[in-house]
N, CA and C of each residue as an Amber inpcrd file, in Angstrom:
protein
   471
 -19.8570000  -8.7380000  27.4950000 -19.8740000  -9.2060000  26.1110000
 -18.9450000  -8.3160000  25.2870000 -18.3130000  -8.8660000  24.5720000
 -17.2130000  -7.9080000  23.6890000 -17.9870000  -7.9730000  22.4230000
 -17.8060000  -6.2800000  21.5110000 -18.5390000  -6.0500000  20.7700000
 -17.6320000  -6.7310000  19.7050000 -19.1050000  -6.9430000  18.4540000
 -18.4300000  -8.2720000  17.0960000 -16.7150000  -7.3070000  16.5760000
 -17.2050000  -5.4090000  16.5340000 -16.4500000  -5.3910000  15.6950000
 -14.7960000  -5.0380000  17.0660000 -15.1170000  -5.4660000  17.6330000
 -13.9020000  -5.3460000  18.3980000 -13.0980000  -7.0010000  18.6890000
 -12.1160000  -7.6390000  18.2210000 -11.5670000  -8.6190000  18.4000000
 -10.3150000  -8.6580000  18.7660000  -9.9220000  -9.0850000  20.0590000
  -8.8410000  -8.9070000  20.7430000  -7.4660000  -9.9440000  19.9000000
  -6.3050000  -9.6360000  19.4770000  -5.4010000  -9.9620000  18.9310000
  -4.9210000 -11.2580000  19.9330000  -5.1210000 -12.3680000  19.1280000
  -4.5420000 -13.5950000  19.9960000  -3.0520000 -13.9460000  19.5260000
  -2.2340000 -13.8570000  20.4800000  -0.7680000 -14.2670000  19.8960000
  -0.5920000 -15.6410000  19.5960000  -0.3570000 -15.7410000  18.3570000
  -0.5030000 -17.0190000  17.4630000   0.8210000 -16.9710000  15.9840000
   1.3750000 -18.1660000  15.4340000   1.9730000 -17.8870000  14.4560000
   1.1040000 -18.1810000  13.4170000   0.2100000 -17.8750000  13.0060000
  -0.5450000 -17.8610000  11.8860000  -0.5550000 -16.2310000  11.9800000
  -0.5640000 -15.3130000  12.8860000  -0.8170000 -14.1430000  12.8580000
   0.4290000 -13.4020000  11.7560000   0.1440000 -12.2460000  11.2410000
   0.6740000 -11.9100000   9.7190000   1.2830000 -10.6990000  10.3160000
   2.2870000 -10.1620000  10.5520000   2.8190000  -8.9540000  10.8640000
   3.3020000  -8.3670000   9.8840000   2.6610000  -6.9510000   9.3750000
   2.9440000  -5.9130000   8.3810000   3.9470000  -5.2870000   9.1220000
   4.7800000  -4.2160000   8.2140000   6.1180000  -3.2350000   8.5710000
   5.1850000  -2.1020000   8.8300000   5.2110000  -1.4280000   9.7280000
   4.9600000  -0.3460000   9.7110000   5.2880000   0.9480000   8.9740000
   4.7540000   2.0000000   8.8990000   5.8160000   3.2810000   7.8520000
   5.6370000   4.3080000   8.3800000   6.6130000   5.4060000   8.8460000
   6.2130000   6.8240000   8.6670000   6.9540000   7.5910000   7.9490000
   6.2300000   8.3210000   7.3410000   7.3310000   9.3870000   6.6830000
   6.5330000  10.5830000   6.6900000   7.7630000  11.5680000   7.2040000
   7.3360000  13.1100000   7.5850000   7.6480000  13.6510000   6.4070000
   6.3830000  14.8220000   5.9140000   6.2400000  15.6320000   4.8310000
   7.6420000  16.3720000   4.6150000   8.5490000  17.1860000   5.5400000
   9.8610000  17.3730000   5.3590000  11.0180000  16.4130000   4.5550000
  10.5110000  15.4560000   5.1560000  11.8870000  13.7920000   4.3400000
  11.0380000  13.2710000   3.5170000  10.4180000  13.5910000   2.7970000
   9.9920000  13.1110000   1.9810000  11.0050000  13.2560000   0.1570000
  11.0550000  12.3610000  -0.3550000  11.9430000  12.6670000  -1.8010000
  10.8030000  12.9520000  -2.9600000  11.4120000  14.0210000  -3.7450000
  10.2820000  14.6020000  -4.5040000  11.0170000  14.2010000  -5.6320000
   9.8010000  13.7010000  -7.0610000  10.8970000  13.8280000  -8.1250000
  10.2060000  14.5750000  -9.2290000  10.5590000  14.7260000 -10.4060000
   9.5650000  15.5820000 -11.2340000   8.7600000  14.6150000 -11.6760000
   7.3070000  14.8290000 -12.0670000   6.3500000  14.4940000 -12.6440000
   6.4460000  14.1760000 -14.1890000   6.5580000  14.9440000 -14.8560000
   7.0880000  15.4590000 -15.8430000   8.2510000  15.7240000 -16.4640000
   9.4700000  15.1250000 -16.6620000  11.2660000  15.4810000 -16.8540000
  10.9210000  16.4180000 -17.6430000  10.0750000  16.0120000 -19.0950000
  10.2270000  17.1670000 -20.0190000  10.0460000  18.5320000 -19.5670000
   9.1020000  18.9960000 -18.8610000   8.3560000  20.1630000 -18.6030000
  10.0630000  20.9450000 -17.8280000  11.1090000  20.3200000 -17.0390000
  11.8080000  20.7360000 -16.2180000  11.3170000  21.0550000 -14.5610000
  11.5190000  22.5270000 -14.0730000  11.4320000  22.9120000 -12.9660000
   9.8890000  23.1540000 -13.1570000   8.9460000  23.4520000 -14.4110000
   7.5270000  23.7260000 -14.3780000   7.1100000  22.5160000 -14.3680000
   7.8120000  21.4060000 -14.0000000   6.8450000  19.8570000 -13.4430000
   6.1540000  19.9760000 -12.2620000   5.2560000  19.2470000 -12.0910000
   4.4440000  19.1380000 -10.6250000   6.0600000  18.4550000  -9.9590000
   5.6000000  17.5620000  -8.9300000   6.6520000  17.0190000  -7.9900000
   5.6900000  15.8470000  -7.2720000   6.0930000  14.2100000  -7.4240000
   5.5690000  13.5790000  -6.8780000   6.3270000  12.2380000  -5.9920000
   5.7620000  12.0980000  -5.0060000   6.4740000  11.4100000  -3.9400000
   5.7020000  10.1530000  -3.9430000   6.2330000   8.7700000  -3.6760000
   5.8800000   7.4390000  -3.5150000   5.8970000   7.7380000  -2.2080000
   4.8190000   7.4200000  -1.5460000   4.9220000   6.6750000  -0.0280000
   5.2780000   5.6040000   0.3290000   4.4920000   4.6120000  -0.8640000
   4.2870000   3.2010000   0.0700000   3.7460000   1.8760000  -1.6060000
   4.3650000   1.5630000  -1.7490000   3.9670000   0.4190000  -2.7090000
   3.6990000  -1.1460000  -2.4070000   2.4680000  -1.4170000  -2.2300000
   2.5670000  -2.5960000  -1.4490000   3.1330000  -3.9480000  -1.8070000
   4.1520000  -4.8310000  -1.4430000   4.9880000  -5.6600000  -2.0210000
   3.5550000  -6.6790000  -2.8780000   3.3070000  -6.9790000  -2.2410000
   1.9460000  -8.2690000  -2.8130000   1.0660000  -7.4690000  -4.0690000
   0.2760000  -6.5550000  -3.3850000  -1.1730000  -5.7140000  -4.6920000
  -0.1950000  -4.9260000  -6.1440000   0.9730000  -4.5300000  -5.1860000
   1.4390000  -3.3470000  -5.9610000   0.3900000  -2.0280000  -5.9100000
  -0.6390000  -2.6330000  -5.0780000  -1.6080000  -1.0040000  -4.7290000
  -0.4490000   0.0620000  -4.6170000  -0.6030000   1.6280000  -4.8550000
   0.7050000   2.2370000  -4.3550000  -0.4800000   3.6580000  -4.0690000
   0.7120000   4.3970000  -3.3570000   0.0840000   5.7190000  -2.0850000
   0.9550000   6.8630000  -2.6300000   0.8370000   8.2270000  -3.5220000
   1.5430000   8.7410000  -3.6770000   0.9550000  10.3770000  -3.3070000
   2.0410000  11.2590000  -3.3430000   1.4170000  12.6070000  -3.3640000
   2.1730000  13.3950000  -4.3700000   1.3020000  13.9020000  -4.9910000
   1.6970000  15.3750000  -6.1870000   1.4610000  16.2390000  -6.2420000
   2.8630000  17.4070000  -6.1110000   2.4860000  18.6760000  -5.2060000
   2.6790000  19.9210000  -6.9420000   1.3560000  20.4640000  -7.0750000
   1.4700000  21.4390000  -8.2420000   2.2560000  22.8390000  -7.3080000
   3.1010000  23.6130000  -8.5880000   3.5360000  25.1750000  -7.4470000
   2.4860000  26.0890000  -7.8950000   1.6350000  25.5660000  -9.1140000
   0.4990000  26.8630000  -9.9400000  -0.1810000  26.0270000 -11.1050000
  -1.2160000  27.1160000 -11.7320000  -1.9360000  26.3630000 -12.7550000
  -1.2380000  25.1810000 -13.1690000  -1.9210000  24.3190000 -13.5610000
  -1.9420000  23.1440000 -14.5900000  -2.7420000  21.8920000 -14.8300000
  -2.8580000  21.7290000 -15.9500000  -3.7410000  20.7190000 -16.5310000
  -2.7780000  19.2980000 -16.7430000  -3.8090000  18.2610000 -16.5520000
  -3.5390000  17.0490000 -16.8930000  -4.2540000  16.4940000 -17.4360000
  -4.1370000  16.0210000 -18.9760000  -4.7910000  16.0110000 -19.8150000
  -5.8130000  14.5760000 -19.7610000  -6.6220000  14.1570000 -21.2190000
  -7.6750000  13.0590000 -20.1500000  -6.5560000  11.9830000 -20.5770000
  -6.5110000  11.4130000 -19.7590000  -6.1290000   9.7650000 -19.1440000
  -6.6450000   8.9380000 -18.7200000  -6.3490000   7.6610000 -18.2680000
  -6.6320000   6.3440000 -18.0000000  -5.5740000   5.7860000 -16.9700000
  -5.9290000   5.2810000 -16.0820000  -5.1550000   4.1790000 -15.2080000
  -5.6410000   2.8580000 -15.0680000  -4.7550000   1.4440000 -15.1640000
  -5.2370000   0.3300000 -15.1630000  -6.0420000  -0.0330000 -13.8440000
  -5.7990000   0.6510000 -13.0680000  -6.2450000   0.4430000 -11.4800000
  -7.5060000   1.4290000 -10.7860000  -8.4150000   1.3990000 -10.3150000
  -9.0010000   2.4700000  -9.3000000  -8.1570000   3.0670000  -8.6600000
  -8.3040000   4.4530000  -8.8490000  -7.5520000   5.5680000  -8.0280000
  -8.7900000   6.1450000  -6.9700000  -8.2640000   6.3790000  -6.1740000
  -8.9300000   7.3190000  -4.6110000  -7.9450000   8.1690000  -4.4960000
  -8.7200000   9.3770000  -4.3810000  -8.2200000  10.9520000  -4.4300000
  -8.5730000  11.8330000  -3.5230000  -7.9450000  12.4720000  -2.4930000
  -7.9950000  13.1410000  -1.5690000  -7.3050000  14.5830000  -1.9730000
  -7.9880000  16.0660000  -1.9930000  -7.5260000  17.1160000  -2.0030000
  -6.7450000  17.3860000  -0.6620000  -5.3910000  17.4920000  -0.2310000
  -4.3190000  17.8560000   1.0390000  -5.0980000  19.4180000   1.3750000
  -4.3540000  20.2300000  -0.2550000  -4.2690000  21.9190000  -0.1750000
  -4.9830000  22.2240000  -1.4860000  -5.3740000  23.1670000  -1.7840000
  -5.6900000  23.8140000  -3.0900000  -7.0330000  23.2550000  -4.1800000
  -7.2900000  24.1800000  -4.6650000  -8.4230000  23.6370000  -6.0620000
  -8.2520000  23.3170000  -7.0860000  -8.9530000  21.8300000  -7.2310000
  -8.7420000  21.1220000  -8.3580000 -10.1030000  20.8470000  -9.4190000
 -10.5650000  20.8860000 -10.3960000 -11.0840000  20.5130000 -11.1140000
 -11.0890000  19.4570000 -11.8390000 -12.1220000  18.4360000 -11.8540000
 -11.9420000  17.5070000 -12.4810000 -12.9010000  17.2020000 -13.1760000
 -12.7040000  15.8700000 -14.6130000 -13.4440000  16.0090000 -15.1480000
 -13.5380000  14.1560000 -15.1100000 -14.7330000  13.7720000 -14.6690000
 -14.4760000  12.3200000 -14.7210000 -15.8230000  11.5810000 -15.4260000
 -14.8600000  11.1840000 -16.5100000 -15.8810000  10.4630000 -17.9610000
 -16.8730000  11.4080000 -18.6020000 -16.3350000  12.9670000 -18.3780000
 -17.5330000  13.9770000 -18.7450000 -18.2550000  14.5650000 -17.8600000
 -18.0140000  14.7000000 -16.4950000 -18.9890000  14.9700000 -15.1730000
 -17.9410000  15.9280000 -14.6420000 -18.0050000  17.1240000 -14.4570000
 -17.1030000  17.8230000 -14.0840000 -17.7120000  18.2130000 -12.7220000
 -16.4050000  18.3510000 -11.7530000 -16.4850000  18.7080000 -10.7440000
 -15.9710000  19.5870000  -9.8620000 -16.1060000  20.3440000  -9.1360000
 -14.8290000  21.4230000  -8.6040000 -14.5560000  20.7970000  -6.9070000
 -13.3450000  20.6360000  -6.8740000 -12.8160000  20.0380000  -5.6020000
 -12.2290000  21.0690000  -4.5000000 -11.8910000  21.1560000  -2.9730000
 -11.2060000  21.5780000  -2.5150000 -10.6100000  21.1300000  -1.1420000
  -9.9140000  21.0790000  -0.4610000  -9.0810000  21.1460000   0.6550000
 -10.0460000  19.9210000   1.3760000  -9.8740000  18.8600000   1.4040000
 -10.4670000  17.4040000   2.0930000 -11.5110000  16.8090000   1.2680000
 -11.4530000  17.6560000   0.1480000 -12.6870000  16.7610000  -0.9010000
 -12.0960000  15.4510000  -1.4530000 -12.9530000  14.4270000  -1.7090000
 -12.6380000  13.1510000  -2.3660000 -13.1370000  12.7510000  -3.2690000
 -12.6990000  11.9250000  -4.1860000 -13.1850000  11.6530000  -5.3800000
 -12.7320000   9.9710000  -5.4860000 -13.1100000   9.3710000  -6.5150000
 -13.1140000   7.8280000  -6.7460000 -12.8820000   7.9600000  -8.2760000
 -11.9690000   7.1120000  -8.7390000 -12.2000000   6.6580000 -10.4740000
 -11.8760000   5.3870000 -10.8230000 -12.6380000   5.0200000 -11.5300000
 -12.9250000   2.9160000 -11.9370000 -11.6140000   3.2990000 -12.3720000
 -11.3210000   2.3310000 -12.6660000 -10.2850000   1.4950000 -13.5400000
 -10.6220000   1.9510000 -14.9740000  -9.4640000   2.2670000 -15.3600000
  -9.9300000   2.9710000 -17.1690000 -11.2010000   3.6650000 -17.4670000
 -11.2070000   4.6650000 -16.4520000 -11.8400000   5.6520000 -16.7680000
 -10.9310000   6.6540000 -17.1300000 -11.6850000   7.0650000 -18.2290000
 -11.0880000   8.5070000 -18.9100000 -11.3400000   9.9370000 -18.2150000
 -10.0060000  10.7710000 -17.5390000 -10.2350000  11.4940000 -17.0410000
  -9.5450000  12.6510000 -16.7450000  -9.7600000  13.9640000 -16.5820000
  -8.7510000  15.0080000 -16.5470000  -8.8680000  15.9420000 -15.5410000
  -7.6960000  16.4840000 -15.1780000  -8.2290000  17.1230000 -13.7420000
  -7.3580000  19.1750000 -14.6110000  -7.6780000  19.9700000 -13.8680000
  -7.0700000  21.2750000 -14.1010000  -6.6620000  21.8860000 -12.7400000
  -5.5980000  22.3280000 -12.2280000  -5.1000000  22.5780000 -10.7890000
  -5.5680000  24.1630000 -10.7180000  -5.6530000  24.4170000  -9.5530000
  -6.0290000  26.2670000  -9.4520000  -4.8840000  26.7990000  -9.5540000
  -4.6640000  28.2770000  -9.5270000  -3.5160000  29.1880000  -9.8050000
  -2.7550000  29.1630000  -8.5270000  -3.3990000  28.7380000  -7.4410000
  -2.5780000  28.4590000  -6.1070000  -1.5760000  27.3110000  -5.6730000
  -1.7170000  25.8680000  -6.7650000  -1.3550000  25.2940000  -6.9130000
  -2.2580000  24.0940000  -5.9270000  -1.5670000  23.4600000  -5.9480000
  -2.2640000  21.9320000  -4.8960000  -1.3000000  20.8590000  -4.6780000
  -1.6500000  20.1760000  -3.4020000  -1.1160000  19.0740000  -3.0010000
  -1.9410000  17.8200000  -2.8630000  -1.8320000  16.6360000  -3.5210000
  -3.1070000  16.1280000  -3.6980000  -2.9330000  14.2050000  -3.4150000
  -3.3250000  13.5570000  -2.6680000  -2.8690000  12.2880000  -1.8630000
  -3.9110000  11.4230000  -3.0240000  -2.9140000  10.5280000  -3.7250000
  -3.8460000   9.2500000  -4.6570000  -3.4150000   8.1960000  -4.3410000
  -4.1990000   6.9850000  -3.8970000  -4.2080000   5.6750000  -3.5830000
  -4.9890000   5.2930000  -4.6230000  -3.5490000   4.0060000  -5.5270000
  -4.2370000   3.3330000  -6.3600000  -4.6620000   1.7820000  -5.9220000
  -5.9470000   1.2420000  -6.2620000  -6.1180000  -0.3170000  -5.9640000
  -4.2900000  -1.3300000  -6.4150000  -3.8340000  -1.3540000  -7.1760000
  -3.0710000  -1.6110000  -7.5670000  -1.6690000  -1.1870000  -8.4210000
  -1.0830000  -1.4840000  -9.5780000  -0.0970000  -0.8360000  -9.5100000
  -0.4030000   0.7690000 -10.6170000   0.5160000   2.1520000 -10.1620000
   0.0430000   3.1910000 -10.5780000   0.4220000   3.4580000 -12.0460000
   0.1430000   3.4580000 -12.7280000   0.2420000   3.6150000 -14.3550000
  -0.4800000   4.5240000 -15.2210000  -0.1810000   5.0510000 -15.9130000
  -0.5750000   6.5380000 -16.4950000  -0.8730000   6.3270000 -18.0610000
  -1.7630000   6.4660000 -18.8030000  -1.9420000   6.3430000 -20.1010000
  -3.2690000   7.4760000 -21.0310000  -2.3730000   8.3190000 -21.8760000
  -2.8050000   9.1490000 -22.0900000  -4.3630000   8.5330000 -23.1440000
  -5.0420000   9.2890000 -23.2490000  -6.4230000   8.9260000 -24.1200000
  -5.9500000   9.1170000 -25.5330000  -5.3110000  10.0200000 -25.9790000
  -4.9940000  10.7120000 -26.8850000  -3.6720000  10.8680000 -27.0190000
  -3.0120000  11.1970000 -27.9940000  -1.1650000  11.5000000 -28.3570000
  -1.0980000  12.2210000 -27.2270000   0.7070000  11.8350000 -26.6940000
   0.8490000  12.0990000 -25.7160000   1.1570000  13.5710000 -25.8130000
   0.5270000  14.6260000 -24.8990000   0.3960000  16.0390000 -25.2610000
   1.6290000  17.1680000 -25.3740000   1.4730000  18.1880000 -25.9160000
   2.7910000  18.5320000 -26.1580000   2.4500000  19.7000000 -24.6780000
   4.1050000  20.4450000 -24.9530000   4.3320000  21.2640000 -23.3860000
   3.0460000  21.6640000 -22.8800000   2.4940000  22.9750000 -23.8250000
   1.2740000  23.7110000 -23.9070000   0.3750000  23.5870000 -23.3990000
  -0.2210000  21.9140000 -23.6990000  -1.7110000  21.3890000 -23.1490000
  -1.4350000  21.0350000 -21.5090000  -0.5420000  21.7070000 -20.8520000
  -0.1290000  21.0230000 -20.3820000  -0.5700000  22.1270000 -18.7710000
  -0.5580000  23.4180000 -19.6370000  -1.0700000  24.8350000 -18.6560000
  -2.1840000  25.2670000 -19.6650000  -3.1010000  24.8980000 -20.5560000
  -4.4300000  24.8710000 -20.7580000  -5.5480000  25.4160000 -19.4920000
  -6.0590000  26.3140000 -19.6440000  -7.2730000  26.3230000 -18.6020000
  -8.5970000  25.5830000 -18.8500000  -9.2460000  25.2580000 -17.9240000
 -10.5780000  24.5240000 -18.5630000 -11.4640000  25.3260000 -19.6180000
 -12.0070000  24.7370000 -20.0320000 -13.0470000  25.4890000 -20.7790000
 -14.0100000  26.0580000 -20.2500000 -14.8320000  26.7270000 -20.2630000
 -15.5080000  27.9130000 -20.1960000 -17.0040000  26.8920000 -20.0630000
 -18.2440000  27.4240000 -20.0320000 -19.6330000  26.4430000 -19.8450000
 -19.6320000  26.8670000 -21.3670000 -19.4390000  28.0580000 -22.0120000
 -20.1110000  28.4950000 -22.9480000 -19.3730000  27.6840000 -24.0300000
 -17.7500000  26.9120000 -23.9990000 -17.0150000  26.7510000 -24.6340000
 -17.7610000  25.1300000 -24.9910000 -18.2230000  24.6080000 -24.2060000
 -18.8050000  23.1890000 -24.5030000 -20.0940000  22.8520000 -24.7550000
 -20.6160000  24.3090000 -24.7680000 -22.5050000  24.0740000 -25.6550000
 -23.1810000  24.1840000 -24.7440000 -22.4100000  24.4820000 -23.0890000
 -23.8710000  24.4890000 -22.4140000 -24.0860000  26.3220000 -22.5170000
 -25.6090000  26.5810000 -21.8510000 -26.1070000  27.9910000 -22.0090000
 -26.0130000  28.4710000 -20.4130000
């Protein structure tokens, strides 16, 4: 008996053949995150944008501290820590991340993450296409290497 979740590929033209992809972390093209910031931008790479969802697969590599202030994306993002500690803050629920931790965020959720002093490399798959929209005026250089706040700084004891 062949098990349900195992189904042997019948060669048929109804069958749908995807492109395959690899791309090695070396060839990979980095661009800045940030133009304004210059060489103190993170650096982020497209993998893979899917022609149909526009779902897209990217990675953004911090070299040291930095904050990203709260935002919104039209799409669910899935977040995988590669390297390094990240902090995040999602809809007010803060969390501390590290090295294979994962995280989930709806669709227009408001949210901010703070990178550790080691920097990080960090893999986001969006449901659809990736788009960035700040909560607030879009922030100047500054807010930009902000550290989180403190417990004491937000009322808790």
């Amino acid at each position: 008996m062949v098990s349900p979740l195992f189904v042997p590929h019948a060669v048929s033209q109804e069958r749908i053949l995807a492109i395959p992809l690899v791309k090695k972390i070396d060839s990979i093209k980095w661009t800045l995150l940030i133009p304004e910031l210059g060489e103190r931008s993170p650096r982020i790479a497209t993998l893979r944008t899917d022609p149909g969802t526009k779902a897209t697969a990217v990675l953004i590599r911090f070299s040291g501290r930095f904050h990203i202030p709260m935002h919104w994306h039209s799409s669910s993002e899935s977040q995988m820590i590669v390297r390094g500690h990240v902090t995040v803050d999602l809809n007010g629920v803060r969390s501390e991340l590290d090295r294979g931790d994962f995280n989930y965020v709806p669709a227009k959720m408001p949210h901010e993450s703070w990178i550790g002093k080691d920097g990080a490399l960090i893999y986001i798959h969006s449901d659809g296409p990736w788009d960035f929209d700040w909560v607030a005026k879009t922030p100047g250089i500054a807010e930009y290497f902000r550290l989180p706040p403190r417990k004491s700084e937000e009322g808790d004891e």
